[in-house]
Coordinates of N, CA, C and O in Angstrom, one line a residue:
M1479 N 18.4 -69.4 -172.0 CA 19.3 -69.3 -171.0 C 20.6 -69.5 -171.0 O 20.8 -70.9 -171.1
K1480 N 21.9 -68.7 -171.2 CA 23.0 -69.2 -171.1 C 24.1 -70.0 -170.1 O 24.0 -68.9 -169.0
S1481 N 24.3 -71.3 -170.1 CA 25.0 -71.4 -168.9 C 26.7 -70.4 -168.6 O 27.1 -70.3 -169.7
P1482 N 26.9 -70.6 -167.4 CA 27.8 -69.6 -167.1 C 29.3 -70.8 -167.4 O 29.1 -71.9 -167.7
P1483 N 30.5 -70.0 -167.6 CA 31.4 -70.8 -168.1 C 32.1 -71.6 -166.8 O 31.7 -71.1 -165.7
E1484 N 32.5 -72.6 -167.3 CA 33.3 -73.7 -166.3 C 34.2 -73.0 -165.8 O 34.7 -72.2 -166.4
K1485 N 34.7 -73.2 -164.0 CA 35.6 -72.9 -163.6 C 36.3 -73.6 -162.8 O 35.4 -75.4 -162.5
S1486 N 37.1 -74.2 -162.3 CA 38.2 -75.2 -161.5 C 37.9 -75.0 -160.0 O 38.4 -73.7 -159.8
Y1487 N 37.4 -75.7 -159.1 CA 37.4 -75.7 -157.7 C 38.2 -77.2 -157.4 O 38.2 -77.9 -158.0
S1488 N 38.8 -76.4 -156.2 CA 39.0 -77.7 -155.1 C 37.8 -78.0 -154.2 O 37.0 -76.9 -153.8
V1489 N 37.3 -79.1 -154.6 CA 36.2 -79.8 -153.6 C 36.6 -80.4 -152.3 O 37.3 -81.1 -152.5
L1490 N 36.2 -80.1 -151.4 CA 36.5 -80.7 -149.7 C 35.6 -81.6 -149.4 O 34.3 -80.9 -149.4
L1491 N 35.5 -82.9 -149.1 CA 34.2 -83.6 -148.7 C 34.8 -83.9 -147.0 O 35.9 -84.5 -147.0
Y1492 N 33.2 -83.6 -146.5 CA 33.6 -84.0 -145.1 C 33.0 -85.2 -144.6 O 31.7 -85.5 -145.1
F1493 N 33.2 -85.9 -144.2 CA 33.0 -87.3 -143.5 C 32.8 -87.5 -142.2 O 33.7 -87.1 -141.7
A1494 N 32.0 -88.1 -141.5 CA 31.8 -88.5 -140.2 C 31.1 -89.6 -140.0 O 29.9 -89.5 -140.5
E1495 N 31.5 -90.4 -139.2 CA 30.7 -91.4 -138.8 C 30.0 -91.5 -137.6 O 30.4 -91.8 -136.4
P1496 N 28.5 -90.9 -137.7 CA 27.8 -91.3 -136.4 C 27.2 -92.3 -135.7 O 26.8 -92.1 -134.7
D1497 N 27.2 -93.3 -136.0 CA 26.8 -94.6 -135.8 C 27.8 -95.3 -135.0 O 29.1 -95.5 -135.8
S1498 N 27.8 -96.3 -134.5 CA 28.7 -97.6 -134.0 C 28.6 -98.5 -134.9 O 28.1 -99.5 -134.3
L1499 N 29.3 -98.5 -136.0 CA 29.3 -99.7 -137.2 C 30.6 -100.6 -136.9 O 31.0 -99.6 -136.3
K1500 N 30.6 -101.7 -137.3 CA 31.7 -102.3 -137.5 C 31.9 -101.8 -139.0 O 31.4 -101.9 -139.7
P1501 N 33.5 -102.3 -139.1 CA 33.9 -102.1 -140.5 C 33.2 -102.8 -141.6 O 32.8 -103.8 -141.1
G1502 N 32.8 -102.3 -143.0 CA 32.2 -103.2 -143.4 C 30.8 -102.9 -143.7 O 30.1 -103.2 -144.8
E1503 N 30.1 -102.1 -143.0 CA 28.6 -101.9 -142.9 C 28.6 -100.8 -143.6 O 27.2 -100.8 -144.2
R1504 N 29.0 -99.8 -143.3 CA 28.9 -98.6 -144.7 C 30.7 -98.2 -145.4 O 31.3 -97.9 -145.0
V1505 N 30.1 -98.9 -146.5 CA 31.2 -98.8 -147.2 C 30.5 -98.2 -148.6 O 29.7 -98.7 -149.0
F1506 N 31.5 -97.0 -149.1 CA 30.6 -96.7 -150.5 C 31.9 -96.1 -151.1 O 33.1 -95.7 -150.9
D1507 N 31.8 -95.8 -152.6 CA 32.4 -95.0 -153.4 C 31.7 -93.5 -153.8 O 30.6 -93.7 -153.6
V1508 N 32.7 -92.8 -154.0 CA 32.3 -91.7 -154.4 C 32.5 -91.1 -155.8 O 33.9 -91.2 -156.5
A1509 N 31.8 -90.5 -156.7 CA 32.1 -89.5 -157.8 C 31.8 -88.2 -157.5 O 31.0 -87.9 -157.0
L1510 N 32.6 -87.2 -158.6 CA 32.3 -86.0 -158.4 C 32.2 -85.9 -160.5 O 32.9 -86.2 -160.8
Q1511 N 31.0 -85.1 -160.2 CA 30.4 -84.4 -162.2 C 30.7 -86.3 -162.4 O 31.6 -86.1 -163.8
D1512 N 30.0 -87.2 -162.4 CA 30.4 -88.4 -162.9 C 31.6 -89.1 -162.9 O 31.6 -90.3 -163.9
K1513 N 32.7 -88.7 -162.2 CA 33.8 -89.5 -162.2 C 34.3 -89.9 -160.8 O 34.2 -89.0 -160.0
A1514 N 34.9 -91.3 -161.4 CA 34.7 -91.9 -159.6 C 36.1 -90.8 -159.1 O 37.3 -90.8 -159.8
V1515 N 36.4 -91.1 -157.9 CA 37.3 -89.8 -157.2 C 37.9 -90.7 -156.0 O 38.9 -90.8 -155.7
V1516 N 37.0 -91.4 -155.2 CA 37.5 -92.2 -154.0 C 36.5 -93.9 -153.9 O 35.6 -93.5 -154.6
R1517 N 37.4 -94.7 -153.9 CA 36.6 -96.0 -153.8 C 36.6 -96.8 -152.7 O 37.7 -96.6 -152.1
K1518 N 35.7 -97.3 -152.1 CA 35.6 -98.0 -150.6 C 35.8 -97.3 -149.7 O 36.7 -97.8 -148.6
V1519 N 35.1 -96.2 -149.6 CA 35.4 -95.7 -148.2 C 34.6 -96.5 -147.0 O 33.5 -96.6 -147.2
D1520 N 35.4 -96.3 -146.0 CA 34.9 -97.1 -144.7 C 35.1 -96.7 -143.6 O 36.3 -96.6 -143.1
L1521 N 34.2 -95.2 -143.1 CA 34.6 -94.8 -142.3 C 34.9 -95.3 -140.9 O 36.0 -95.2 -139.9
A1522 N 34.0 -96.6 -140.3 CA 34.3 -97.3 -139.1 C 35.7 -97.8 -139.4 O 36.4 -98.0 -138.0
K1523 N 36.2 -98.3 -140.3 CA 37.3 -98.8 -140.4 C 38.7 -97.6 -140.6 O 39.5 -98.1 -139.8
S1524 N 38.2 -96.8 -141.2 CA 39.4 -95.6 -141.2 C 39.7 -94.5 -140.0 O 40.5 -94.5 -139.9
V1525 N 38.7 -94.3 -139.6 CA 38.4 -93.4 -138.8 C 37.8 -93.5 -137.2 O 37.6 -92.8 -136.2
G1526 N 36.7 -94.4 -137.1 CA 36.1 -94.7 -136.2 C 34.8 -93.7 -135.6 O 34.7 -92.7 -136.6
K1527 N 34.0 -94.2 -135.1 CA 33.0 -93.4 -134.8 C 33.2 -91.9 -134.3 O 34.2 -91.8 -133.4
N1528 N 32.3 -90.6 -134.5 CA 32.8 -89.3 -134.4 C 34.0 -89.0 -134.5 O 34.3 -87.7 -133.7
Q1529 N 34.8 -89.7 -135.4 CA 36.1 -88.8 -135.7 C 35.8 -88.2 -137.5 O 35.2 -89.2 -138.4
G1530 N 36.2 -87.0 -137.7 CA 36.3 -87.3 -139.2 C 37.2 -87.3 -140.2 O 38.3 -87.6 -139.7
L1531 N 36.6 -87.2 -141.4 CA 37.6 -87.7 -142.2 C 37.4 -86.5 -143.9 O 36.6 -86.3 -143.9
V1532 N 38.5 -85.9 -144.3 CA 38.3 -84.8 -145.1 C 39.0 -85.5 -146.6 O 40.1 -85.6 -146.2
K1533 N 38.6 -85.6 -147.3 CA 39.0 -85.6 -148.7 C 38.9 -84.8 -149.5 O 37.9 -83.6 -149.8
R1534 N 40.1 -84.1 -149.9 CA 40.5 -83.2 -151.0 C 40.5 -83.5 -152.5 O 41.6 -84.4 -152.8
F1535 N 39.7 -82.8 -153.6 CA 40.0 -83.2 -154.9 C 40.4 -81.9 -155.6 O 39.3 -81.0 -155.4
E1536 N 41.3 -82.1 -156.4 CA 41.5 -80.4 -157.1 C 41.1 -80.5 -158.4 O 41.0 -81.5 -159.1
G1537 N 41.0 -79.3 -159.1 CA 40.9 -79.2 -160.5 C 39.4 -79.8 -160.8 O 39.4 -80.1 -162.3
V1538 N 38.4 -79.7 -160.1 CA 37.1 -80.3 -160.2 C 36.3 -78.7 -161.3 O 36.6 -77.8 -160.9
R1539 N 35.8 -79.4 -162.2 CA 35.2 -78.6 -163.6 C 34.1 -77.9 -163.1 O 33.0 -79.2 -163.2
I1540 N 33.3 -76.8 -162.8 CA 32.1 -76.8 -162.1 C 31.6 -75.1 -163.2 O 32.0 -74.6 -162.9
A1541 N 30.5 -75.8 -163.9 CA 29.9 -74.7 -164.4 C 28.7 -73.9 -163.3 O 28.9 -73.4 -162.8
D1542 N 27.8 -74.7 -163.6 CA 26.4 -74.4 -162.8 C 25.9 -75.0 -161.4 O 25.2 -75.1 -160.9
V1543 N 26.8 -76.6 -161.8 CA 25.8 -77.7 -160.7 C 27.0 -78.5 -160.4 O 28.0 -79.1 -161.2
L1544 N 27.3 -78.8 -159.0 CA 28.2 -80.0 -158.7 C 27.5 -81.2 -158.6 O 26.7 -81.0 -157.4
K1545 N 28.0 -82.1 -159.4 CA 27.1 -83.4 -158.9 C 28.2 -84.3 -158.2 O 29.1 -84.5 -158.4
I1546 N 27.6 -84.6 -156.8 CA 28.5 -85.4 -156.1 C 27.4 -86.9 -155.8 O 26.4 -86.7 -155.9
T1547 N 28.1 -88.2 -156.2 CA 27.4 -89.3 -156.2 C 28.0 -90.6 -155.0 O 29.2 -90.4 -155.2
L1548 N 27.1 -90.7 -154.0 CA 28.0 -91.7 -153.2 C 27.2 -93.2 -153.4 O 25.7 -93.1 -153.3
Q1549 N 27.7 -94.0 -153.9 CA 27.3 -95.5 -154.3 C 27.4 -96.3 -153.1 O 28.8 -96.8 -153.1
K1550 N 26.5 -96.8 -152.7 CA 26.7 -97.9 -151.3 C 27.5 -99.0 -152.2 O 27.0 -99.9 -153.2
S1551 N 28.4 -99.7 -151.3 CA 28.8 -101.2 -151.9 C 27.7 -102.2 -151.9 O 27.2 -102.4 -150.9
P1552 N 27.9 -102.8 -152.5 CA 27.0 -104.2 -152.8 C 27.0 -105.0 -151.3 O 25.7 -105.4 -150.4
S1553 N 27.7 -104.9 -150.7 CA 28.3 -105.9 -149.4 C 27.6 -104.9 -148.2 O 27.6 -105.7 -147.1
A1554 N 27.3 -104.0 -148.4 CA 27.5 -102.9 -147.1 C 25.5 -103.0 -146.6 O 24.6 -103.1 -147.7
T1555 N 25.2 -102.9 -145.5 CA 24.2 -103.0 -144.8 C 23.7 -101.5 -144.2 O 22.5 -101.3 -144.8
Q1556 N 24.6 -100.3 -144.6 CA 24.0 -99.1 -144.2 C 24.1 -98.2 -145.6 O 25.2 -98.4 -146.3
Q1557 N 23.3 -97.1 -145.5 CA 23.4 -95.9 -146.8 C 24.8 -95.0 -146.4 O 25.5 -95.2 -145.5
P1558 N 25.4 -94.7 -148.0 CA 26.4 -93.9 -147.8 C 25.8 -92.5 -147.0 O 24.9 -92.4 -146.7
I1559 N 27.5 -91.9 -146.2 CA 26.9 -90.6 -145.3 C 27.6 -89.3 -145.9 O 29.0 -89.9 -146.4
L1560 N 27.6 -88.2 -146.1 CA 28.4 -87.0 -146.3 C 28.0 -86.1 -145.4 O 26.6 -85.5 -144.8
S1561 N 29.1 -85.4 -144.6 CA 28.8 -84.4 -143.7 C 28.8 -82.7 -143.8 O 28.2 -82.5 -143.3
G1562 N 29.7 -82.8 -145.2 CA 29.8 -81.3 -145.9 C 30.5 -81.5 -146.9 O 31.1 -81.8 -147.4
V1563 N 30.5 -80.3 -147.5 CA 30.8 -79.9 -148.6 C 31.6 -78.5 -148.8 O 30.9 -77.8 -148.6
E1564 N 32.5 -78.0 -149.1 CA 33.0 -76.9 -149.3 C 34.0 -76.9 -150.6 O 34.5 -77.6 -151.5
L1565 N 33.7 -75.9 -151.2 CA 34.2 -75.5 -152.8 C 35.1 -74.3 -152.4 O 34.8 -73.3 -152.1
I1566 N 36.4 -74.5 -153.0 CA 37.6 -73.3 -153.3 C 37.5 -72.9 -154.9 O 38.4 -73.7 -155.2
A1567 N 37.6 -71.6 -155.0 CA 37.9 -71.5 -156.4 C 39.5 -71.6 -156.6 O 40.5 -71.1 -156.0
E1568 N 39.7 -72.1 -157.7 CA 41.2 -72.1 -157.8 C 41.8 -71.0 -159.1 O 41.0 -70.6 -159.6

């Protein structure tokens, strides 16, 4: 079976910290299609509990699979968290 052709998308990633964590407890890097796009996301430090953060990445090439990788920082005690994903064809 032939793979569909790649298309370019804007990828919006939605984050929110649901717990009462201190800065540094949940820190992680984000990669799209095996390419690092943001490092050291710390929701407790940047937005606090129950506040949203949206990161937009344009020109992401996708054929049939969008690969999102969240990698916990070695010093973090909590696992990464992602609240939502939105794709917009460019």
